[in-house]
Amino acid sequence: MKKKPPQGHGWKPGQSGNPKGRPKGSGDVAQIRSAIAARVPDLLEAMMQRALDGDVGAARLLLERTVAPLKATDMAQPLNLPNGTLTEQGRAVMAAVSAGELAPSQGAALMGALGALARVAEVDELAVRVAALERHHVSKS
């Protein structure tokens, strides 16, 4: 069984266990960071000059750190879906992807939208059925 330390001993929250210990920022890493921070303008100038002189690596590094990457976007593509069932519409989307009329990512997005539409249609159908059952139950009472 562990013994508890006597009351009144230990540190209070926010209080250092060694208040006269090594001061913050005196470690090797902090000193290196401080030395680099003092030279950041010179480093950036040198990196920009290398990029301007044709150093692709330097240009890439500068651009990656300063310009947000562009996201790929698909161009809008018109698609005539049949007025039939959701299954028929899904088949039309798959056929358009297979024929190269739609990008696979567009087809996947449309199939996801059709799936969401199917769930909405299910909820609507269940609501109609429940309402009909309630009307039937009330009329019998």
PDB file of C-alpha atoms in Angstrom:
ATOM      1  CA  MET A   1       0.000   0.000   0.000  1.00  0.00           C
ATOM      2  CA  LYS A   2       1.360   3.420  -0.984  1.00  0.00           C
ATOM      3  CA  LYS A   3       1.929   5.989   1.703  1.00  0.00           C
ATOM      4  CA  LYS A   4       0.575   9.443   1.048  1.00  0.00           C
ATOM      5  CA  PRO A   5       2.961  12.359   1.559  1.00  0.00           C
ATOM      6  CA  PRO A   6       2.281  14.420   4.652  1.00  0.00           C
ATOM      7  CA  GLN A   7      -0.161  17.295   4.326  1.00  0.00           C
ATOM      8  CA  GLY A   8       1.348  20.648   3.439  1.00  0.00           C
ATOM      9  CA  HIS A   9       4.077  19.152   1.228  1.00  0.00           C
ATOM     10  CA  GLY A  10       4.232  19.193  -2.529  1.00  0.00           C
ATOM     11  CA  TRP A  11       3.799  21.970  -5.038  1.00  0.00           C
ATOM     12  CA  LYS A  12       0.853  24.165  -5.626  1.00  0.00           C
ATOM     13  CA  PRO A  13      -0.601  24.422  -9.152  1.00  0.00           C
ATOM     14  CA  GLY A  14       1.459  26.820 -11.275  1.00  0.00           C
ATOM     15  CA  GLN A  15       4.403  26.724  -8.885  1.00  0.00           C
ATOM     16  CA  SER A  16       7.761  25.456 -10.122  1.00  0.00           C
ATOM     17  CA  GLY A  17       9.375  22.544  -8.337  1.00  0.00           C
ATOM     18  CA  ASN A  18      12.735  24.185  -8.896  1.00  0.00           C
ATOM     19  CA  PRO A  19      12.291  27.977  -9.021  1.00  0.00           C
ATOM     20  CA  LYS A  20      16.064  28.613  -9.167  1.00  0.00           C
ATOM     21  CA  GLY A  21      16.590  26.085 -11.977  1.00  0.00           C
ATOM     22  CA  ARG A  22      17.769  26.723 -15.525  1.00  0.00           C
ATOM     23  CA  PRO A  23      16.117  29.839 -16.972  1.00  0.00           C
ATOM     24  CA  LYS A  24      13.807  29.488 -19.971  1.00  0.00           C
ATOM     25  CA  GLY A  25      15.483  29.885 -23.332  1.00  0.00           C
ATOM     26  CA  SER A  26      18.942  28.883 -22.135  1.00  0.00           C
ATOM     27  CA  GLY A  27      18.921  25.397 -23.705  1.00  0.00           C
ATOM     28  CA  ASP A  28      20.692  24.450 -26.948  1.00  0.00           C
ATOM     29  CA  VAL A  29      17.511  24.336 -29.051  1.00  0.00           C
ATOM     30  CA  ALA A  30      16.345  27.735 -27.793  1.00  0.00           C
ATOM     31  CA  GLN A  31      19.744  29.253 -28.575  1.00  0.00           C
ATOM     32  CA  ILE A  32      19.713  27.810 -32.107  1.00  0.00           C
ATOM     33  CA  ARG A  33      16.189  29.101 -32.680  1.00  0.00           C
ATOM     34  CA  SER A  34      17.198  32.534 -31.444  1.00  0.00           C
ATOM     35  CA  ALA A  35      20.245  32.619 -33.741  1.00  0.00           C
ATOM     36  CA  ILE A  36      18.125  31.598 -36.745  1.00  0.00           C
ATOM     37  CA  ALA A  37      15.360  34.071 -35.895  1.00  0.00           C
ATOM     38  CA  ALA A  38      17.885  36.914 -35.912  1.00  0.00           C
ATOM     39  CA  ARG A  39      18.928  35.979 -39.467  1.00  0.00           C
ATOM     40  CA  VAL A  40      15.479  35.219 -40.984  1.00  0.00           C
ATOM     41  CA  PRO A  41      15.425  38.342 -43.210  1.00  0.00           C
ATOM     42  CA  ASP A  42      18.877  37.449 -44.620  1.00  0.00           C
ATOM     43  CA  LEU A  43      17.849  33.817 -45.119  1.00  0.00           C
ATOM     44  CA  LEU A  44      14.670  34.808 -46.941  1.00  0.00           C
ATOM     45  CA  GLU A  45      16.565  37.225 -49.178  1.00  0.00           C
ATOM     46  CA  ALA A  46      19.117  34.537 -50.066  1.00  0.00           C
ATOM     47  CA  MET A  47      16.365  31.980 -50.729  1.00  0.00           C
ATOM     48  CA  MET A  48      14.472  34.422 -52.956  1.00  0.00           C
ATOM     49  CA  GLN A  49      17.636  35.220 -54.907  1.00  0.00           C
ATOM     50  CA  ARG A  50      18.314  31.511 -55.455  1.00  0.00           C
ATOM     51  CA  ALA A  51      14.733  31.027 -56.647  1.00  0.00           C
ATOM     52  CA  LEU A  52      15.047  33.981 -59.033  1.00  0.00           C
ATOM     53  CA  ASP A  53      18.322  32.541 -60.351  1.00  0.00           C
ATOM     54  CA  GLY A  54      16.494  29.346 -61.350  1.00  0.00           C
ATOM     55  CA  ASP A  55      16.795  27.117 -58.281  1.00  0.00           C
ATOM     56  CA  VAL A  56      13.533  25.176 -58.556  1.00  0.00           C
ATOM     57  CA  GLY A  57      13.886  23.700 -55.057  1.00  0.00           C
ATOM     58  CA  ALA A  58      14.182  27.157 -53.516  1.00  0.00           C
ATOM     59  CA  ALA A  59      11.216  28.418 -55.523  1.00  0.00           C
ATOM     60  CA  ARG A  60       9.120  25.404 -54.508  1.00  0.00           C
ATOM     61  CA  LEU A  61      10.010  25.864 -50.835  1.00  0.00           C
ATOM     62  CA  LEU A  62       9.081  29.543 -50.886  1.00  0.00           C
ATOM     63  CA  LEU A  63       5.817  28.919 -52.726  1.00  0.00           C
ATOM     64  CA  GLU A  64       4.807  25.975 -50.534  1.00  0.00           C
ATOM     65  CA  ARG A  65       5.302  28.094 -47.420  1.00  0.00           C
ATOM     66  CA  THR A  66       3.526  31.211 -48.656  1.00  0.00           C
ATOM     67  CA  VAL A  67       0.850  30.336 -51.245  1.00  0.00           C
ATOM     68  CA  ALA A  68      -2.079  28.039 -50.469  1.00  0.00           C
ATOM     69  CA  PRO A  69      -2.187  25.064 -52.863  1.00  0.00           C
ATOM     70  CA  LEU A  70      -4.866  25.073 -55.528  1.00  0.00           C
ATOM     71  CA  LYS A  71      -7.553  22.452 -55.189  1.00  0.00           C
ATOM     72  CA  ALA A  72      -8.516  20.456 -58.237  1.00  0.00           C
ATOM     73  CA  THR A  73     -12.022  21.194 -59.433  1.00  0.00           C
ATOM     74  CA  ASP A  74     -14.131  19.436 -62.011  1.00  0.00           C
ATOM     75  CA  MET A  75     -15.847  21.470 -64.672  1.00  0.00           C
ATOM     76  CA  ALA A  76     -19.640  21.397 -64.531  1.00  0.00           C
ATOM     77  CA  GLN A  77     -20.990  18.801 -66.922  1.00  0.00           C
ATOM     78  CA  PRO A  78     -24.642  18.717 -67.993  1.00  0.00           C
ATOM     79  CA  LEU A  79     -26.280  15.313 -67.666  1.00  0.00           C
ATOM     80  CA  ASN A  80     -29.801  14.352 -68.613  1.00  0.00           C
ATOM     81  CA  LEU A  81     -31.081  11.855 -66.079  1.00  0.00           C
ATOM     82  CA  PRO A  82     -34.194   9.836 -66.895  1.00  0.00           C
ATOM     83  CA  ASN A  83     -37.394  10.669 -65.003  1.00  0.00           C
ATOM     84  CA  GLY A  84     -37.665   7.022 -63.940  1.00  0.00           C
ATOM     85  CA  THR A  85     -36.665   5.358 -60.700  1.00  0.00           C
ATOM     86  CA  LEU A  86     -33.586   6.174 -58.672  1.00  0.00           C
ATOM     87  CA  THR A  87     -32.110   2.884 -59.900  1.00  0.00           C
ATOM     88  CA  GLU A  88     -32.544   3.983 -63.514  1.00  0.00           C
ATOM     89  CA  GLN A  89     -30.964   7.333 -62.689  1.00  0.00           C
ATOM     90  CA  GLY A  90     -28.038   5.588 -60.996  1.00  0.00           C
ATOM     91  CA  ARG A  91     -27.536   3.413 -64.055  1.00  0.00           C
ATOM     92  CA  ALA A  92     -27.542   6.534 -66.258  1.00  0.00           C
ATOM     93  CA  VAL A  93     -24.808   8.082 -64.074  1.00  0.00           C
ATOM     94  CA  MET A  94     -22.721   4.904 -64.256  1.00  0.00           C
ATOM     95  CA  ALA A  95     -23.156   4.774 -68.039  1.00  0.00           C
ATOM     96  CA  ALA A  96     -22.051   8.412 -68.350  1.00  0.00           C
ATOM     97  CA  VAL A  97     -18.914   7.689 -66.286  1.00  0.00           C
ATOM     98  CA  SER A  98     -18.202   4.558 -68.322  1.00  0.00           C
ATOM     99  CA  ALA A  99     -18.585   6.495 -71.578  1.00  0.00           C
ATOM    100  CA  GLY A 100     -16.215   9.211 -70.376  1.00  0.00           C
ATOM    101  CA  GLU A 101     -18.942  11.856 -70.349  1.00  0.00           C
ATOM    102  CA  LEU A 102     -18.496  12.398 -66.594  1.00  0.00           C
ATOM    103  CA  ALA A 103     -15.370  12.312 -64.454  1.00  0.00           C
ATOM    104  CA  PRO A 104     -15.357   9.471 -61.914  1.00  0.00           C
ATOM    105  CA  SER A 105     -15.389  12.011 -59.056  1.00  0.00           C
ATOM    106  CA  GLN A 106     -18.494  13.638 -60.547  1.00  0.00           C
ATOM    107  CA  GLY A 107     -20.142  10.233 -60.915  1.00  0.00           C
ATOM    108  CA  ALA A 108     -19.338   9.390 -57.301  1.00  0.00           C
ATOM    109  CA  ALA A 109     -20.799  12.699 -56.145  1.00  0.00           C
ATOM    110  CA  LEU A 110     -23.971  12.130 -58.171  1.00  0.00           C
ATOM    111  CA  MET A 111     -24.334   8.579 -56.845  1.00  0.00           C
ATOM    112  CA  GLY A 112     -23.973   9.945 -53.310  1.00  0.00           C
ATOM    113  CA  ALA A 113     -26.644  12.547 -54.055  1.00  0.00           C
ATOM    114  CA  LEU A 114     -28.951   9.846 -55.422  1.00  0.00           C
ATOM    115  CA  GLY A 115     -28.364   7.804 -52.256  1.00  0.00           C
ATOM    116  CA  ALA A 116     -29.262  10.809 -50.098  1.00  0.00           C
ATOM    117  CA  LEU A 117     -32.363  11.373 -52.242  1.00  0.00           C
ATOM    118  CA  ALA A 118     -33.340   7.734 -51.716  1.00  0.00           C
ATOM    119  CA  ARG A 119     -33.142   8.175 -47.942  1.00  0.00           C
ATOM    120  CA  VAL A 120     -35.261  11.343 -48.122  1.00  0.00           C
ATOM    121  CA  ALA A 121     -37.815   9.521 -50.267  1.00  0.00           C
ATOM    122  CA  GLU A 122     -37.914   6.681 -47.699  1.00  0.00           C
ATOM    123  CA  VAL A 123     -38.613   9.121 -44.881  1.00  0.00           C
ATOM    124  CA  ASP A 124     -41.370  10.794 -46.926  1.00  0.00           C
ATOM    125  CA  GLU A 125     -42.933   7.419 -47.716  1.00  0.00           C
ATOM    126  CA  LEU A 126     -42.809   6.362 -44.058  1.00  0.00           C
ATOM    127  CA  ALA A 127     -44.427   9.644 -42.998  1.00  0.00           C
ATOM    128  CA  VAL A 128     -47.273   9.088 -45.473  1.00  0.00           C
ATOM    129  CA  ARG A 129     -47.760   5.502 -44.225  1.00  0.00           C
ATOM    130  CA  VAL A 130     -47.773   6.565 -40.566  1.00  0.00           C
ATOM    131  CA  ALA A 131     -50.297   9.307 -41.302  1.00  0.00           C
ATOM    132  CA  ALA A 132     -52.531   6.787 -43.137  1.00  0.00           C
ATOM    133  CA  LEU A 133     -52.292   4.337 -40.226  1.00  0.00           C
ATOM    134  CA  GLU A 134     -53.162   7.083 -37.748  1.00  0.00           C
ATOM    135  CA  ARG A 135     -56.183   8.133 -39.821  1.00  0.00           C
ATOM    136  CA  HIS A 136     -57.290   4.497 -40.061  1.00  0.00           C
ATOM    137  CA  HIS A 137     -56.824   4.021 -36.298  1.00  0.00           C
ATOM    138  CA  VAL A 138     -58.762   7.215 -35.455  1.00  0.00           C
ATOM    139  CA  SER A 139     -61.632   6.301 -37.796  1.00  0.00           C
ATOM    140  CA  LYS A 140     -61.996   2.878 -36.088  1.00  0.00           C
ATOM    141  CA  SER A 141     -62.133   4.431 -32.602  1.00  0.00           C
TER     142      SER A 141
END
